[in-house]
């Protein structure tokens, strides 16, 4: 792929109204990396590998009908999330309290789990002064977070949690099988419409797992456009990218279509868009406003991403199944991660 900074900064090729700085900072920087393992996203020497069109944050979607009928309050931190999930399960009959992903995949670490984990100031890896990487999952704070997360799933999660991907988590909250989910906000958005049983009953809330944190820090997923280095029509490609990621097209998508979440600040400031959301998606606008400043990719950029996160998810499964205690499991995970980093010449 081409570094798009070359095009963005060229006034002869970029419309003066394109307004690159209008793209939300955390989203924009999450698409830029200097290519060095452990390099900070959005650093001064980073290449802009792609242009964001839309993204998702990870926050709470909850069933307002269930919460109102049972006098439940929307949880505001990890402890209250654990308690509320248990209370919701008790009130759900055949349902369960909270949906989170559990399959043996990097995607289990990516959504609610990493968003809550990062809110406690925790990271997947530590980057040394010399650029070497090492596991950071077995700190005392991480042990405490994992213990509560595992307890929540054991007591209040889906019986078949270890098979749950985006699809099962979303389908269950949309069908009224779960009382809430800590996952992608746009997943809740789509489950609140269509022919889902709970369409119109779902509401949204920004979630700050750490009560001492200043604000939520959701990990994000981004839909973006890039340019192939093999392209023979790069100027035409850049004109197309400007159009599809530009302010006019994103505003059209937000106002007239289902573009969620647009990546531009100006679109989020548009009253027609905000009113459209607020009319049918209770709390969505407020959730986004509170979370957007802290929203970014929380993973450390490095080439073993899929291997290490998939192993992390597998260890979570073992903890939830009671096969290994949390403390022992995290030490085993850290040892394995460090070994793989060493073999790859990254430690």
XYZ file of C-alpha atoms in Angstrom, residues 25-346:
322
model
C -7.962 12.053 15.882
C -7.950 8.649 17.555
C -9.417 7.009 14.463
C -7.090 8.853 12.080
C -3.964 7.988 14.064
C -5.021 4.371 14.447
C -4.611 4.033 10.682
C -1.021 5.295 10.774
C 2.080 3.311 11.795
C 5.828 3.626 11.193
C 6.129 -0.105 10.507
C 8.375 -0.881 13.463
C 7.145 -3.518 15.950
C 5.929 -1.637 19.005
C 5.872 1.689 17.164
C 3.172 4.017 18.463
C 0.196 4.457 16.142
C 0.002 7.977 14.760
C 3.614 8.858 15.601
C 5.309 11.732 13.782
C 7.175 9.287 11.523
C 4.114 7.109 10.822
C 2.875 6.335 7.315
C -0.832 6.913 6.718
C -1.796 3.499 5.415
C -5.508 4.125 5.003
C -8.275 6.712 5.338
C -11.132 6.001 7.772
C -14.702 5.957 6.522
C -16.453 4.585 9.623
C -15.624 2.846 12.866
C -17.115 1.118 15.893
C -16.533 1.709 19.576
C -17.071 -0.923 22.255
C -19.576 0.166 24.898
C -22.735 -1.111 26.584
C -25.952 -1.971 24.805
C -28.713 -2.900 27.249
C -32.342 -3.917 27.090
C -34.217 -0.960 28.565
C -37.435 -2.972 28.815
C -35.745 -5.602 30.999
C -33.889 -3.007 33.058
C -37.030 -0.935 33.721
C -39.187 -3.964 34.562
C -36.681 -5.215 37.130
C -35.427 -1.943 38.599
C -31.897 -2.404 37.256
C -29.486 0.516 36.994
C -27.077 0.899 34.100
C -23.624 -0.205 35.341
C -20.936 2.452 35.504
C -17.801 0.390 36.239
C -16.562 -3.190 36.204
C -17.795 -4.064 39.692
C -21.299 -2.802 38.982
C -21.209 -4.564 35.605
C -20.531 -7.886 37.347
C -23.316 -7.247 39.870
C -25.839 -6.004 37.304
C -25.157 -8.945 35.007
C -25.906 -11.326 37.894
C -29.098 -9.494 38.811
C -30.199 -9.436 35.185
C -29.618 -13.166 34.798
C -31.749 -13.832 37.874
C -34.546 -11.804 36.295
C -34.231 -13.264 32.799
C -35.594 -16.756 33.331
C -34.174 -18.707 30.406
C -31.865 -15.861 29.388
C -28.562 -14.609 30.727
C -27.096 -11.371 32.030
C -24.386 -10.192 29.646
C -23.063 -11.048 26.207
C -19.335 -10.901 25.471
C -17.333 -12.811 22.890
C -15.655 -16.080 23.809
C -14.486 -17.987 20.724
C -10.851 -19.035 20.386
C -9.917 -16.020 18.287
C -8.198 -12.658 18.475
C -11.703 -11.198 18.060
C -12.565 -12.243 21.640
C -9.843 -9.940 23.001
C -10.642 -7.059 20.665
C -14.074 -5.731 21.801
C -15.337 -5.249 25.367
C -12.488 -7.162 27.006
C -9.661 -4.958 25.696
C -11.718 -1.781 26.109
C -12.216 -2.490 29.807
C -8.653 -3.757 30.250
C -7.145 -0.628 28.696
C -9.307 1.574 30.905
C -7.274 0.313 33.866
C -4.085 1.481 32.136
C -3.167 -2.038 31.061
C -1.607 -3.061 27.755
C -0.981 -6.298 25.910
C 2.763 -5.742 25.615
C 5.435 -3.531 27.130
C 7.676 -1.681 24.682
C 11.194 -1.254 26.055
C 13.426 1.745 25.497
C 15.365 -0.272 22.941
C 12.170 -1.240 21.108
C 12.019 -4.802 22.457
C 8.634 -6.244 23.407
C 7.545 -8.286 26.404
C 4.273 -9.644 27.797
C 2.287 -7.321 30.065
C -0.710 -9.501 30.926
C 0.431 -10.703 34.350
C 0.543 -7.474 36.355
C -1.390 -7.254 39.605
C -3.957 -4.940 38.009
C -4.383 -7.334 35.093
C -4.875 -10.285 37.457
C -7.649 -8.427 39.239
C -9.338 -7.470 35.967
C -9.155 -11.009 34.605
C -10.562 -12.444 37.843
C -13.633 -10.223 37.677
C -14.105 -10.800 33.948
C -13.952 -14.567 34.388
C -16.348 -14.437 37.351
C -18.809 -12.388 35.296
C -18.851 -14.925 32.465
C -19.070 -17.910 34.803
C -21.988 -16.475 36.766
C -23.867 -14.408 34.206
C -22.623 -15.151 30.687
C -23.996 -17.384 27.952
C -23.862 -21.134 28.679
C -22.115 -21.598 25.315
C -19.943 -18.496 25.752
C -16.848 -20.174 24.300
C -18.535 -20.323 20.866
C -19.736 -16.738 20.807
C -18.557 -14.385 18.074
C -19.931 -10.974 17.017
C -22.963 -12.743 15.539
C -24.077 -14.699 18.604
C -23.505 -11.778 20.978
C -25.567 -9.468 18.776
C -28.315 -11.937 17.935
C -28.914 -12.779 21.585
C -29.338 -9.187 22.734
C -31.582 -8.511 19.733
C -33.727 -11.535 20.546
C -34.049 -10.677 24.238
C -31.982 -13.690 25.269
C -29.385 -11.505 27.010
C -30.029 -8.372 29.038
C -26.997 -6.466 27.772
C -23.752 -6.787 25.864
C -20.335 -5.164 26.115
C -19.417 -5.093 22.454
C -19.586 -2.929 19.346
C -21.989 -0.011 19.542
C -22.948 -0.476 15.902
C -23.878 -4.089 16.626
C -26.397 -2.774 19.131
C -27.502 -0.197 16.562
C -28.424 -2.860 14.020
C -30.017 -5.148 16.636
C -32.295 -2.269 17.655
C -33.954 -2.291 14.254
C -35.205 -4.627 11.556
C -37.307 -7.606 12.625
C -35.412 -8.259 15.850
C -37.716 -9.087 18.770
C -36.261 -6.287 20.917
C -36.143 -3.626 18.193
C -36.829 -0.287 19.851
C -36.076 -1.609 23.354
C -32.282 -1.339 23.250
C -30.420 1.618 24.715
C -26.779 2.612 24.866
C -24.305 3.788 27.465
C -20.641 4.735 27.502
C -18.773 2.362 29.787
C -15.823 3.242 32.006
C -14.661 -0.030 33.552
C -12.227 1.720 35.882
C -14.040 3.986 38.368
C -10.856 6.043 38.744
C -10.472 6.659 34.988
C -11.354 10.079 33.594
C -13.406 8.676 30.700
C -14.045 5.523 28.661
C -11.220 4.270 26.446
C -12.878 1.942 23.920
C -10.826 -0.144 21.561
C -12.077 0.373 18.020
C -12.542 -1.355 14.684
C -12.186 0.772 11.543
C -13.523 0.519 7.995
C -11.024 2.351 5.813
C -9.834 2.820 2.244
C -6.258 2.252 1.075
C -4.303 2.557 -2.182
C -2.428 -0.331 -3.750
C 1.200 0.385 -4.592
C 0.613 -1.594 -7.797
C -2.045 0.820 -9.016
C -1.394 2.343 -12.434
C -3.982 5.095 -11.909
C -3.039 6.541 -8.536
C -4.376 10.049 -9.106
C -7.781 8.638 -10.061
C -7.618 6.376 -7.019
C -6.884 9.337 -4.768
C -9.803 11.329 -6.193
C -12.086 8.376 -5.450
C -10.718 8.049 -1.898
C -11.312 11.751 -1.313
C -14.907 11.389 -2.407
C -15.788 8.253 -0.435
C -14.119 9.475 2.791
C -14.937 13.157 2.333
C -17.311 15.273 4.421
C -20.124 15.391 1.845
C -20.347 11.643 1.314
C -20.104 10.869 5.035
C -22.823 13.395 5.818
C -25.077 11.846 3.172
C -24.421 8.396 4.598
C -25.188 9.568 8.131
C -28.319 11.567 7.339
C -29.918 9.441 4.623
C -28.434 5.972 5.070
C -27.109 3.833 7.945
C -23.490 4.988 8.102
C -22.412 4.247 11.683
C -20.171 5.446 13.060
C -18.971 8.166 10.669
C -15.311 9.050 11.203
C -15.678 12.837 10.922
C -16.226 15.350 13.717
C -18.301 17.627 11.475
C -20.802 14.834 10.812
C -21.181 14.162 14.532
C -21.876 17.858 15.014
C -24.714 17.785 12.465
C -28.066 18.306 14.210
C -30.078 16.325 11.666
C -27.861 13.280 12.199
C -27.891 13.648 15.980
C -31.670 14.018 16.070
C -32.104 10.987 13.808
C -30.050 8.860 16.178
C -31.629 10.198 19.352
C -35.138 9.539 18.069
C -34.612 5.764 17.907
C -31.361 4.940 19.697
C -31.570 6.108 23.284
C -28.228 7.315 24.613
C -26.294 6.645 21.407
C -25.198 10.217 20.723
C -24.225 10.834 24.336
C -22.328 7.526 24.419
C -20.332 8.490 21.348
C -19.576 12.019 22.547
C -18.185 10.787 25.856
C -16.168 7.932 24.350
C -14.796 9.405 21.125
C -11.876 11.337 22.696
C -10.445 8.126 24.182
C -11.326 5.813 21.289
C -8.390 4.247 19.442
C -6.761 0.913 18.695
C -5.315 -0.303 21.991
C -3.253 -3.223 20.672
C 0.512 -2.906 20.265
C 1.354 -3.010 16.562
C 3.550 -6.057 15.908
C 3.658 -9.013 13.488
C 2.574 -11.728 15.960
C -0.758 -10.023 16.616
C -3.016 -12.908 15.556
C -0.952 -15.604 17.267
C -0.684 -13.870 20.623
C -4.263 -12.659 20.865
C -5.668 -16.031 19.827
C -3.600 -17.678 22.572
C -4.899 -15.063 25.018
C -8.476 -15.991 24.080
C -7.679 -19.688 24.500
C -6.342 -19.011 27.996
C -9.504 -17.079 28.852
C -11.506 -20.146 27.836
C -9.432 -22.323 30.161
C -9.915 -19.875 33.042
C -13.682 -19.700 32.550
C -13.876 -23.500 32.307
C -12.047 -23.781 35.628
C -9.131 -25.661 34.067
C -6.541 -23.209 35.352
C -6.601 -20.490 38.056
C -6.385 -16.925 36.784
C -2.989 -16.162 38.346
C -1.412 -19.358 37.063
C -2.995 -18.936 33.646
C -1.673 -15.407 33.214
C 1.839 -16.472 34.190
C 1.667 -19.312 31.669
C 0.361 -16.938 29.006
C 3.095 -14.361 29.665
C 5.797 -17.055 29.522
C 4.493 -18.330 26.186
C 4.147 -14.826 24.735
C 7.697 -13.934 25.757
C 8.994 -17.146 24.230
C 7.282 -16.417 20.914
C 8.531 -12.824 20.921
C 12.075 -14.081 21.515
C 11.822 -16.620 18.693
C 10.679 -13.831 16.373
C 13.582 -11.598 17.409
C 11.251 -9.054 19.025
